[in-house]
Structures are given as structure tokens and as C-alpha cells.
mmCIF file of C-alpha atoms in Angstrom:
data_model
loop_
_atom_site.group_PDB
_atom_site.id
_atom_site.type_symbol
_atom_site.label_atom_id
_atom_site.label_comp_id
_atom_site.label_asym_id
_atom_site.label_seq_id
_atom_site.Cartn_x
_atom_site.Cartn_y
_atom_site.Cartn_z
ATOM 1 C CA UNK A 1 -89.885 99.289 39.279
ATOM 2 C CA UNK A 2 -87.610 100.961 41.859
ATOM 3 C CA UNK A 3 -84.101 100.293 42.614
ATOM 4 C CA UNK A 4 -84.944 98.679 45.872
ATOM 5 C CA UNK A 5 -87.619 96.339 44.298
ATOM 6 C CA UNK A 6 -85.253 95.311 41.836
ATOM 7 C CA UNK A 7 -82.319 94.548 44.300
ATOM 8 C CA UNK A 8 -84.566 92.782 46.148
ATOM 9 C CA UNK A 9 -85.755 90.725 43.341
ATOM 10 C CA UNK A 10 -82.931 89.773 42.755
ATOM 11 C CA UNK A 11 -81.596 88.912 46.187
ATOM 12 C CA UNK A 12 -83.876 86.612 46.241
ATOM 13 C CA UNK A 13 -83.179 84.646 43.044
ATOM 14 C CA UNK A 14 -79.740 84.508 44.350
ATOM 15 C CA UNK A 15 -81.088 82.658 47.933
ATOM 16 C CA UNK A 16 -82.985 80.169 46.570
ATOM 17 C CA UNK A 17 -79.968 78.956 44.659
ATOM 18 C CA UNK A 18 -78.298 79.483 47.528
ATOM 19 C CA UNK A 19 -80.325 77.103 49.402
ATOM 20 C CA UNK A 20 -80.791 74.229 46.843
ATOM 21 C CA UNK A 21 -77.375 73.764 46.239
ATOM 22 C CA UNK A 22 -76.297 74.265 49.855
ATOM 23 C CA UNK A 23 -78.540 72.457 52.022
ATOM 24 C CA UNK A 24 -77.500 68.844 52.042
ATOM 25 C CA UNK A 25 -74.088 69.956 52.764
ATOM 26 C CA UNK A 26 -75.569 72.413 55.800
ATOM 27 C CA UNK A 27 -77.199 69.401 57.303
ATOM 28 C CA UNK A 28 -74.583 67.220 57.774
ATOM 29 C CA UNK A 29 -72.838 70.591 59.021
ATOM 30 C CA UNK A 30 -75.363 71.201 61.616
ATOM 31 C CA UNK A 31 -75.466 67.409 63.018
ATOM 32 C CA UNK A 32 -71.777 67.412 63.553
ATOM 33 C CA UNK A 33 -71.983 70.791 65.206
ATOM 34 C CA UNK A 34 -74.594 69.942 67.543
ATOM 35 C CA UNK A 35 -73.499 65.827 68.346
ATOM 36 C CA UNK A 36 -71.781 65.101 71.367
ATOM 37 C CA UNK A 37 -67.750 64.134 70.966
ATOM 38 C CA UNK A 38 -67.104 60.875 69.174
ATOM 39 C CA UNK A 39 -70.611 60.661 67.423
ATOM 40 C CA UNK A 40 -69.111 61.051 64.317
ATOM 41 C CA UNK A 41 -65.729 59.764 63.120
ATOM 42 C CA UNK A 42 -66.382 62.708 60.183
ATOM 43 C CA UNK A 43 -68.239 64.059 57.168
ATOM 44 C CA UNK A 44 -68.769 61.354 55.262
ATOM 45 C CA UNK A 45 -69.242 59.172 58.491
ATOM 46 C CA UNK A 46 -72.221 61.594 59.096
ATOM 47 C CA UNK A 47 -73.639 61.930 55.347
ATOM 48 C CA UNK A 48 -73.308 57.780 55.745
ATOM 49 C CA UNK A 49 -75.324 57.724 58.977
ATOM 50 C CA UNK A 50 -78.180 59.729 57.563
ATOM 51 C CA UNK A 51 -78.318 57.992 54.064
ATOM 52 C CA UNK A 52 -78.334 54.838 56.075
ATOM 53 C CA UNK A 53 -80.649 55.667 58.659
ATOM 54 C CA UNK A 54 -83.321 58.301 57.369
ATOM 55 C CA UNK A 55 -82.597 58.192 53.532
ATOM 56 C CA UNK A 56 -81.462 60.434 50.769
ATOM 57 C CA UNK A 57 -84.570 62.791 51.121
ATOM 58 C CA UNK A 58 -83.066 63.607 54.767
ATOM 59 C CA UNK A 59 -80.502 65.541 52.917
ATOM 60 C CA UNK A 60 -83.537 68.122 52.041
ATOM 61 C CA UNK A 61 -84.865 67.938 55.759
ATOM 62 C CA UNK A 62 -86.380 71.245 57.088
ATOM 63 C CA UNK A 63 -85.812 72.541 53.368
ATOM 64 C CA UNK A 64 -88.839 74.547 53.216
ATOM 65 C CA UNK A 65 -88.191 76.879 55.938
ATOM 66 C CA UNK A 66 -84.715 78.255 54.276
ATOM 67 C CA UNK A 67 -85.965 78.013 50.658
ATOM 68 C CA UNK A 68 -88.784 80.526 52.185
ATOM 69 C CA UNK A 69 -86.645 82.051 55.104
ATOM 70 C CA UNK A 70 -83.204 82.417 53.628
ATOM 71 C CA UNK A 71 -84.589 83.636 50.365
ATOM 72 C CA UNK A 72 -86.130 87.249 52.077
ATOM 73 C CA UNK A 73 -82.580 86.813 54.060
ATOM 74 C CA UNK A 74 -80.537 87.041 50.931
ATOM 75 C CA UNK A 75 -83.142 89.782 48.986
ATOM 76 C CA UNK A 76 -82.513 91.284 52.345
ATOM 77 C CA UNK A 77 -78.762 91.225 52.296
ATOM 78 C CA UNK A 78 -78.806 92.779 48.933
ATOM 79 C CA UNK A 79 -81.205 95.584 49.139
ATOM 80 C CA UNK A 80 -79.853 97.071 52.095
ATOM 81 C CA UNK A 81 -76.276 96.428 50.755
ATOM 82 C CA UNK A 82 -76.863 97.826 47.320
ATOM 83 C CA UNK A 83 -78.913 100.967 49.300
ATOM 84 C CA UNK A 84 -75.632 101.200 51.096
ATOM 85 C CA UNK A 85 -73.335 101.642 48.400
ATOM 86 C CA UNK A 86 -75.613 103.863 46.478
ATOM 87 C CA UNK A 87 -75.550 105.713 49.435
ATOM 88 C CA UNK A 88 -71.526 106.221 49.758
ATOM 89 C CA UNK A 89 -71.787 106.828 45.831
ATOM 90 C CA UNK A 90 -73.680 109.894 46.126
ATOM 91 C CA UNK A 91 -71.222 110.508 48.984
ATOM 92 C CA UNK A 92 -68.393 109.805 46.750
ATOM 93 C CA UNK A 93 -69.015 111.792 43.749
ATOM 94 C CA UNK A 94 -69.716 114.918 46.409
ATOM 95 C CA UNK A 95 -66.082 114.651 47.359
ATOM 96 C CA UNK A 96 -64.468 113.921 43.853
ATOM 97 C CA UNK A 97 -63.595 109.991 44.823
ATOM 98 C CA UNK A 98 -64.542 106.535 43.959
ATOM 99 C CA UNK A 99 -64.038 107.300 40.340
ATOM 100 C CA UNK A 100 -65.738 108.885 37.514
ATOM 101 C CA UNK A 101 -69.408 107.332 38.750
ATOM 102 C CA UNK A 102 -68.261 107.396 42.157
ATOM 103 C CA UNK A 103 -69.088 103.809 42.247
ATOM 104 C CA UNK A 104 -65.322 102.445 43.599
ATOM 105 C CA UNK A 105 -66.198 102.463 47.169
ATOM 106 C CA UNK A 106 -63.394 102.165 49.480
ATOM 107 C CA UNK A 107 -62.608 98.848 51.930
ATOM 108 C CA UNK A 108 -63.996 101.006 55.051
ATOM 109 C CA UNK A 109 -67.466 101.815 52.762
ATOM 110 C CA UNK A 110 -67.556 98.199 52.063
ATOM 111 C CA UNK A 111 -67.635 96.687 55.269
ATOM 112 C CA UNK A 112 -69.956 98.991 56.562
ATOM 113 C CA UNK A 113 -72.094 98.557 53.787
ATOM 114 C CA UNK A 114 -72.004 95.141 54.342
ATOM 115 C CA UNK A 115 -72.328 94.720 58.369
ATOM 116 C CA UNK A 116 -75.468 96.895 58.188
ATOM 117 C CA UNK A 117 -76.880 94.115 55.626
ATOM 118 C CA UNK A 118 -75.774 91.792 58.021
ATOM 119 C CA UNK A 119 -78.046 92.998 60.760
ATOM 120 C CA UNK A 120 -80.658 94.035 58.617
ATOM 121 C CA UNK A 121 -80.794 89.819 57.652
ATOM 122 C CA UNK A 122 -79.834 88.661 61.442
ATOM 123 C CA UNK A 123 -83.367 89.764 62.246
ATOM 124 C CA UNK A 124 -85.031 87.214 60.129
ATOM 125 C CA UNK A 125 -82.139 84.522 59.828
ATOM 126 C CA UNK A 126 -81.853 84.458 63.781
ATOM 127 C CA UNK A 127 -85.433 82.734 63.783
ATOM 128 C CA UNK A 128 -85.148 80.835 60.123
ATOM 129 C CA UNK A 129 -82.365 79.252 61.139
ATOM 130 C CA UNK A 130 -83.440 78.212 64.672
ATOM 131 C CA UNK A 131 -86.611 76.424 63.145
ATOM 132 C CA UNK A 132 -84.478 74.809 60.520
ATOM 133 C CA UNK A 133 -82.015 73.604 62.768
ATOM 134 C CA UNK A 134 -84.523 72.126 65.409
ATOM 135 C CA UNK A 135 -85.954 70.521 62.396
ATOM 136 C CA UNK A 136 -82.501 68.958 61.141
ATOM 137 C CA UNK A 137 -81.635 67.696 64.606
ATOM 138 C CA UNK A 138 -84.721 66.479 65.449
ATOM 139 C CA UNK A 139 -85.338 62.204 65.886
ATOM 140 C CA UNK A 140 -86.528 61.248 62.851
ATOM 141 C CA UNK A 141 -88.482 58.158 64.566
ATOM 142 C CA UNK A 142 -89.782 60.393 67.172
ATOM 143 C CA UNK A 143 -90.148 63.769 65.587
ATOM 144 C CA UNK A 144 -91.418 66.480 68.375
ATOM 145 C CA UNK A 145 -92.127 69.096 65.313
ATOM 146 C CA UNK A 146 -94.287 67.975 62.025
ATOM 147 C CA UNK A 147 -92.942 70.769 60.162
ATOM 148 C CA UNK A 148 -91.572 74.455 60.206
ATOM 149 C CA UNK A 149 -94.711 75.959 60.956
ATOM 150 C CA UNK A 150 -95.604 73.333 63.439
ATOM 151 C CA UNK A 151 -92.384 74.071 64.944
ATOM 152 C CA UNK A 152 -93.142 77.903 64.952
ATOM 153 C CA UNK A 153 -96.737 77.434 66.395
ATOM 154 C CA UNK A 154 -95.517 75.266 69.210
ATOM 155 C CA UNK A 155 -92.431 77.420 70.252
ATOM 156 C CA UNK A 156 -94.514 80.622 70.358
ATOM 157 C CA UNK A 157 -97.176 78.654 72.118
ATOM 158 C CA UNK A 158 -94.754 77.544 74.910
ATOM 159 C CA UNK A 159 -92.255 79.989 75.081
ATOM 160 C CA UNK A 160 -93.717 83.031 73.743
ATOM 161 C CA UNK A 161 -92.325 85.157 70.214
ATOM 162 C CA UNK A 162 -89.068 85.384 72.682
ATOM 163 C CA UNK A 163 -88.385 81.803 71.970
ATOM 164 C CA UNK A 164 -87.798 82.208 68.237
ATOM 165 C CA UNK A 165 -85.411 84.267 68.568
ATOM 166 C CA UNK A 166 -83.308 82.154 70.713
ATOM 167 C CA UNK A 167 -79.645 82.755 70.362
ATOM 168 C CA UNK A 168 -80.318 86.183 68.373
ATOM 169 C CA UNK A 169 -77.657 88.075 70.234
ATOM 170 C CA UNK A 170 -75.237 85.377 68.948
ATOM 171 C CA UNK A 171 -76.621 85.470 65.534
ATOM 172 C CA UNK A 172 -76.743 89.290 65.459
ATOM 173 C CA UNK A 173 -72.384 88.739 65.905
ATOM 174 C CA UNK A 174 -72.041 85.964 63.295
ATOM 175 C CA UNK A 175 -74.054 88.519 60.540
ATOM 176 C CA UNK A 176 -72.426 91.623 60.871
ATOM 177 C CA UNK A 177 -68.970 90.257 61.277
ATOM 178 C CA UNK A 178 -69.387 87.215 58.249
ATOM 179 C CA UNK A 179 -71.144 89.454 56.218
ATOM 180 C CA UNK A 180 -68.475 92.954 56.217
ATOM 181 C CA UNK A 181 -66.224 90.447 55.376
ATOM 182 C CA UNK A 182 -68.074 88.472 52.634
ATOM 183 C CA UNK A 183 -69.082 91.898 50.789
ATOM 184 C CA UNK A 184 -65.661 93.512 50.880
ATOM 185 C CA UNK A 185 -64.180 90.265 49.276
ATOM 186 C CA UNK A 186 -66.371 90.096 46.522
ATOM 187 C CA UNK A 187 -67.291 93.765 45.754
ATOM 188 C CA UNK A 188 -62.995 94.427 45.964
ATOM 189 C CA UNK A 189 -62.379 91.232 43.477
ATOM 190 C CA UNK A 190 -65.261 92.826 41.019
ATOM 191 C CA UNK A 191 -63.572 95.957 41.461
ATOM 192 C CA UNK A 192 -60.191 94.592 40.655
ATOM 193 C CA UNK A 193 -61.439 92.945 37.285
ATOM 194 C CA UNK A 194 -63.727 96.236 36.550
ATOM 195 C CA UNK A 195 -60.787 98.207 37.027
ATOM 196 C CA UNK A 196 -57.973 95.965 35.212
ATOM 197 C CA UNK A 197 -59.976 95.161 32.486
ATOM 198 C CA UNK A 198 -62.190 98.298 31.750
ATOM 199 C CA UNK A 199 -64.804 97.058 31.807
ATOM 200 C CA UNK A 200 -68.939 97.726 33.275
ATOM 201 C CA UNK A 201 -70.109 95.192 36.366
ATOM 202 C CA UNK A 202 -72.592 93.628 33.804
ATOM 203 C CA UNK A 203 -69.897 92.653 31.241
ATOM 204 C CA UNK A 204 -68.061 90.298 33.604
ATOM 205 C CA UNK A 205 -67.963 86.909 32.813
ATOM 206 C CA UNK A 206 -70.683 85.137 34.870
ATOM 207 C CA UNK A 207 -67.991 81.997 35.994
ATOM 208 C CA UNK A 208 -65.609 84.875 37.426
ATOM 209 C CA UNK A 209 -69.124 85.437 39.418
ATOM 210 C CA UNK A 210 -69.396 82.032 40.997
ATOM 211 C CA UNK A 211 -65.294 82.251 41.424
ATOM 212 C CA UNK A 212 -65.167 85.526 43.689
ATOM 213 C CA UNK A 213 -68.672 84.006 45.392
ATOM 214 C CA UNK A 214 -66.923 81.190 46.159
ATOM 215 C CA UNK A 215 -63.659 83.289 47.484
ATOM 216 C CA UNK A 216 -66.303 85.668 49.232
ATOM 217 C CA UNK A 217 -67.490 82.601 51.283
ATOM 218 C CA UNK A 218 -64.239 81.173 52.246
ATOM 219 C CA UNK A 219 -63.518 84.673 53.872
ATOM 220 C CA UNK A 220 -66.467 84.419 55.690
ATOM 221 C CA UNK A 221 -65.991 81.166 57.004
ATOM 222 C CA UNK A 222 -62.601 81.820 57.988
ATOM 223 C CA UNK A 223 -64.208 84.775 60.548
ATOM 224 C CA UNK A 224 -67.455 83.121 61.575
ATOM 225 C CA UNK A 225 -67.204 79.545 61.872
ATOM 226 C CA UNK A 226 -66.718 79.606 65.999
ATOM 227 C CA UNK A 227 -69.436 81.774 66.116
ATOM 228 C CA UNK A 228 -71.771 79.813 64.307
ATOM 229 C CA UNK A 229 -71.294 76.757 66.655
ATOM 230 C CA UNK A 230 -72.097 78.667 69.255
ATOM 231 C CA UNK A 231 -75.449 79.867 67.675
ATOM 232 C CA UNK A 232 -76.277 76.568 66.514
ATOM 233 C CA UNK A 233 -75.524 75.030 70.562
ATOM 234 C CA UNK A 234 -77.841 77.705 71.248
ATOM 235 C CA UNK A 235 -80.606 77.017 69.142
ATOM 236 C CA UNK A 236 -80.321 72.726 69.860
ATOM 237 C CA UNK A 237 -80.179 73.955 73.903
ATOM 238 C CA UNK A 238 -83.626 73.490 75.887
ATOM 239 C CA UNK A 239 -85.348 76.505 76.349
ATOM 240 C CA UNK A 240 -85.617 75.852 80.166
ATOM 241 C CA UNK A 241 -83.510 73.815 82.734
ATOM 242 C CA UNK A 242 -86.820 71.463 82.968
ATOM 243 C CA UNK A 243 -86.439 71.337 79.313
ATOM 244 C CA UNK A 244 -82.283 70.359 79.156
ATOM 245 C CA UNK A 245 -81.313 73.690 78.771
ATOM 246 C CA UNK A 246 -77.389 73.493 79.307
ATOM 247 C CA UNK A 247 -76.384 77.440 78.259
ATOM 248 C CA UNK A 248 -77.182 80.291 80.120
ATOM 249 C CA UNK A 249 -75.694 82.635 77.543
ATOM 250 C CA UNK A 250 -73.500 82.348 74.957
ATOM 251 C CA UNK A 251 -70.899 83.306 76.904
ATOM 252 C CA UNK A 252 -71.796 80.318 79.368
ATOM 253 C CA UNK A 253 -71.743 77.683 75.709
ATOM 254 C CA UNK A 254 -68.803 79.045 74.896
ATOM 255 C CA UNK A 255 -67.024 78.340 78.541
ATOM 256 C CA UNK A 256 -68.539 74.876 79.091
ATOM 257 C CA UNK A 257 -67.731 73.687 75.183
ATOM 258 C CA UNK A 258 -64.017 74.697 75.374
ATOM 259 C CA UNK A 259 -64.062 73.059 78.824
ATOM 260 C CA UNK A 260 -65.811 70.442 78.253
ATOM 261 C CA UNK A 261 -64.809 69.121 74.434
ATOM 262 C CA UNK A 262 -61.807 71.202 74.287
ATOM 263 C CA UNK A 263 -61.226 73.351 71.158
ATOM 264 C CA UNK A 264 -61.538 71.109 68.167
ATOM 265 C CA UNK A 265 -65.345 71.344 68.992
ATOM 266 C CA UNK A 266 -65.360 75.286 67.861
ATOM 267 C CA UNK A 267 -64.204 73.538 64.408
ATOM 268 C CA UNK A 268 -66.242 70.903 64.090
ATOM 269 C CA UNK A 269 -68.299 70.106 61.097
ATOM 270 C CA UNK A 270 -65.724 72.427 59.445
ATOM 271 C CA UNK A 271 -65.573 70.112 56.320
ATOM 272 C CA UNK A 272 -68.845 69.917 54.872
ATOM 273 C CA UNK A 273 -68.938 73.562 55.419
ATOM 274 C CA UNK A 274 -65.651 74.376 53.042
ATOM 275 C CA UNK A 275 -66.794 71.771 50.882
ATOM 276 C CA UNK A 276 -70.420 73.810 50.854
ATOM 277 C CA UNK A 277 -69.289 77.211 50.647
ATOM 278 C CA UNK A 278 -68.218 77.740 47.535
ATOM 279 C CA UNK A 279 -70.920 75.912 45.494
ATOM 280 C CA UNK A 280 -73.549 77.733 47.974
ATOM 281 C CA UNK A 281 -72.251 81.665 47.765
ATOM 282 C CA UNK A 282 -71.025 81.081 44.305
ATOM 283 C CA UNK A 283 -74.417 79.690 43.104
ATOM 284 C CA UNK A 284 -75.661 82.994 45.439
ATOM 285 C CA UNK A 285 -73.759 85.678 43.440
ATOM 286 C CA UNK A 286 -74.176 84.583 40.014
ATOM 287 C CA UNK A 287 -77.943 84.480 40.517
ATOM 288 C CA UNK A 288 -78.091 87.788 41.937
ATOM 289 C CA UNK A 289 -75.742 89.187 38.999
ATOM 290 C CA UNK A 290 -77.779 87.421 36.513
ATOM 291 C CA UNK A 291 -81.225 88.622 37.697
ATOM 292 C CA UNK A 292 -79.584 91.813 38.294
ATOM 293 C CA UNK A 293 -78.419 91.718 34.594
ATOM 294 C CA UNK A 294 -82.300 91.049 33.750
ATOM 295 C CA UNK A 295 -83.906 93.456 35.764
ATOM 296 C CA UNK A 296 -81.745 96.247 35.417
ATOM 297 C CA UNK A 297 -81.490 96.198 31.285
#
């Protein structure tokens, strides 16, 4: 088994954690991004409403298409960053730096390594996410889609493969700037330990995993959270003005939010998101590292 295959494996093991232990929380994110002003008083205000009203299995709504979607997004992520850094290795031992193995890339290494995984994934999260979120804010009395692939067969049908990808540009700017920032957190705080404790990658202590996941997610959030409103106003909008389309371009969402809701809405749904994070990118790392662990011995 190659490299590749097994970073990928791996990658993907890490996503589906990912996903069922982040997805009620991402739900409740989603509705308060996407409700008008006042809808909800706050997070548990939301997570009340949708107990109430739809019941607990709401919390799981739209599940399938992540567990399915962001599980090649994270194997993604992961192959092309690991193909990265094995990339500046070589580079590294050529020039006498990064250490013995070459393997201590430097912060600048890092982030590129990790915005070109962030592209690589915005080409399949941009439409994963877009069906899961029409699915999560969709009337659960009245529902317009039956399921993801419902969803996908009646988007291409009206609005052609183009409409899938609505709000990519957007999405395209959340990945590669959340996700040079998410790697270089967690690769430097694995380097730190390596480095302080002599000690190999696969001899770290699997909760210091889920701790410097958990870090690497708060820095991400702290870059991308505007961002992903945006994306996510993008993806609720109608695809025409016949069909309530509101946003020309993100640039236009961006203009008539701040004007319109002022700039609390570029932060809203903040909580469940923090509250998320580390739980969903720690769960994210230590399955990588452990299937990593597996496939690589």
C-alpha cells in the first residue's frame, strides 16, 4: 500500500469521527447563521426549538451527506497535506534543514502545505456542504428535498452542475485560509513536544492528540468564522431572483448583512461552534494519528 493510500485511509477515519461527534453542534450552528435577527435568543434557545419542534433525531439531520462527503474531504485534506510535507522534506534534507530527517518543516512550509489541502478539499466540501445545509434549513413539515441525493438530482436538474457549487468562490477563501492556519497549529504543537521531549510522532500520547486538535480548531475558527457565514448565506440564498435570491455575490451578502443586521450577524452562531470545535477536530486528529499509527507499522 502506498503512502498516499495510506494517508488517505486514514484521513478518512479521522472525518467520520469528525462528523459524528460534530454534527449536532453544526446544526444548531447553521440555523442560527442562516435565521433572520431575533429568531433565536441563543444556542440553547435554538438546540430547545429543534428538540421541541422536530425531535432529537433532527440533531443528525442531513447526516448522511457529511458522514459520506466530509469523510473524502478530510482523506482529502490529509493526503495532499502529508504529500506536501513529504515534498518540503525531500526539499529540506537537499539543503541541510528541518533536522536530521528533514521532517521539521518551517511555519512558511506549513501553511502552504496546508492551504493547498485546503483547496484540494474546497472542491468537494463547496458542494457537500451546500446539500447539507439546504437539508438542515429546510421546513421539516414541508420538506422541498427527501434527501441528499434528492437534493442533488433536483438542483442539477434545475440549475445545472453550476448550482452545486453555489458559493464555491466563498468556500474556496474559507479552505485555504482556515486550513494554513489549522495545519501550522497542530503540526508546530507536535513539533514542539517531538522536539522537547525526543521523541518519534507515533510515541505521542494520543490525549495530547485530541488537545492540539482541539487548539488547531480554535485557530481556525478565530480566522474563518465571518467567512463561513457568508458561505452558508450563500448556500440558504435562492438560486434566482424568482426563486428569493437576495445575494448577487458574496461581496453583495457581505454589504447587505453588515447593513442590514449590523455586525454581530458575522458572529452569530459563534457558540455552538467553540463549543463544537474542539470535540470535532480533536476527535479528527486522534483518528487520523491512530489509523496512521495502524497503517503505517
Amino acid at each position: 500500500m502506498s503512502n498516499t493510500i495510506k494517508d488517505l485511509a486514514a484521513g478518512t477515519a479521522g472525518g467520520i469521527a469528525q462528523v459524528l461527534v460534530g454534527q449536532p453542534f453544526d446544526i444548531v450552528k447553521v440555523r442560527m447563521q442562516t435565521s433572520a435577527k431575533g429568531t433565536y435568543s441563543g444556542m440553547l434557545h435554538c438546540a430547545g426549538g429543534i428538540l421541541k419542534n422536530e425531535g432529537p433525531l433532527a440533531f443528525y439531520k442531513g447526516t448522511l451527506t457529511p458522514l459520506l462527503g466530509i469523510g473524502v474531504c478530510v482523506s482529502i485534506q490529509f493526503g495532499v497535506l502529508e504529500y506536501a510535507k513529504r515534498i518540503f522534506t525531500v526539499q529540506n534534507l537537499a539543503r541541510g534543514e528541518g533536522g536530521e530527517e528533514g521532517k521539521m518543516l518551517s511555519g512558511g512550509q506549513l501553511v502552504i502545505a496546508g492551504v493547498a489541502a485546503g483547496l484540494a478539499n474546497g472542491v468537494v466540501s463547496g458542494p457537500v456542504e451546500h446539500i447539507r445545509i439546504r437539508l438542515q434549513t429546510q421546513s421539516n413539515t414541508n420538506p422541498i428535498y427527501k434527501g441528499p441525493f434528492n437534493a442533488m438530482k433536483q438542483i442539477v436538474s434545475q440549475h445545472g452542475i453550476s448550482g452545486l457549487f453555489k458559493g464555491q468562490a466563498v468556500t474556496f477563501l474559507r479552505e485555504a485560509t482556515g486550513y494554513g492556519v489549522y495545519f501550522l497549529a497542530y503540526e508546530k504543537l507536535v513539533q514542539r513536544e517531538m522536539t522537547q521531549k525526543g521523541i518519534r510522532r507515533d510515541q505521542i500520547n494520543p490525549m495530547n492528540s485530541i488537545l492540539y486538535g482541539a487548539a488547531a480548531g480554535y485557530a481556525l475558527w478565530a480566522v474563518i468564522y465571518p467567512i463561513d457565514m457568508i458561505k452558508s448565506r450563500m448556500q440558504t440564498d435562492g438560486f434566482t431572483p424568482s426563486t428569493g435570491q437576495k445575494y448577487a455575490s458574496a461581496r453583495d451578502c457581505v454589504r447587505k448583512v453588515w447593513r442590514s443586521e449590523g455586525i454581530s450577524a458575522f458572529t452569530r452562531g459563534l457558540g455552538p461552534t467553540l463549543i463544537r470545535s474542539p470535540f470535532a477536530n480533536g476527535a479528527t486528529f486522534l483518528g487520523f494519528e491512530m489509523a496512521s499509527r495502524l497503517l503505517y507499522s
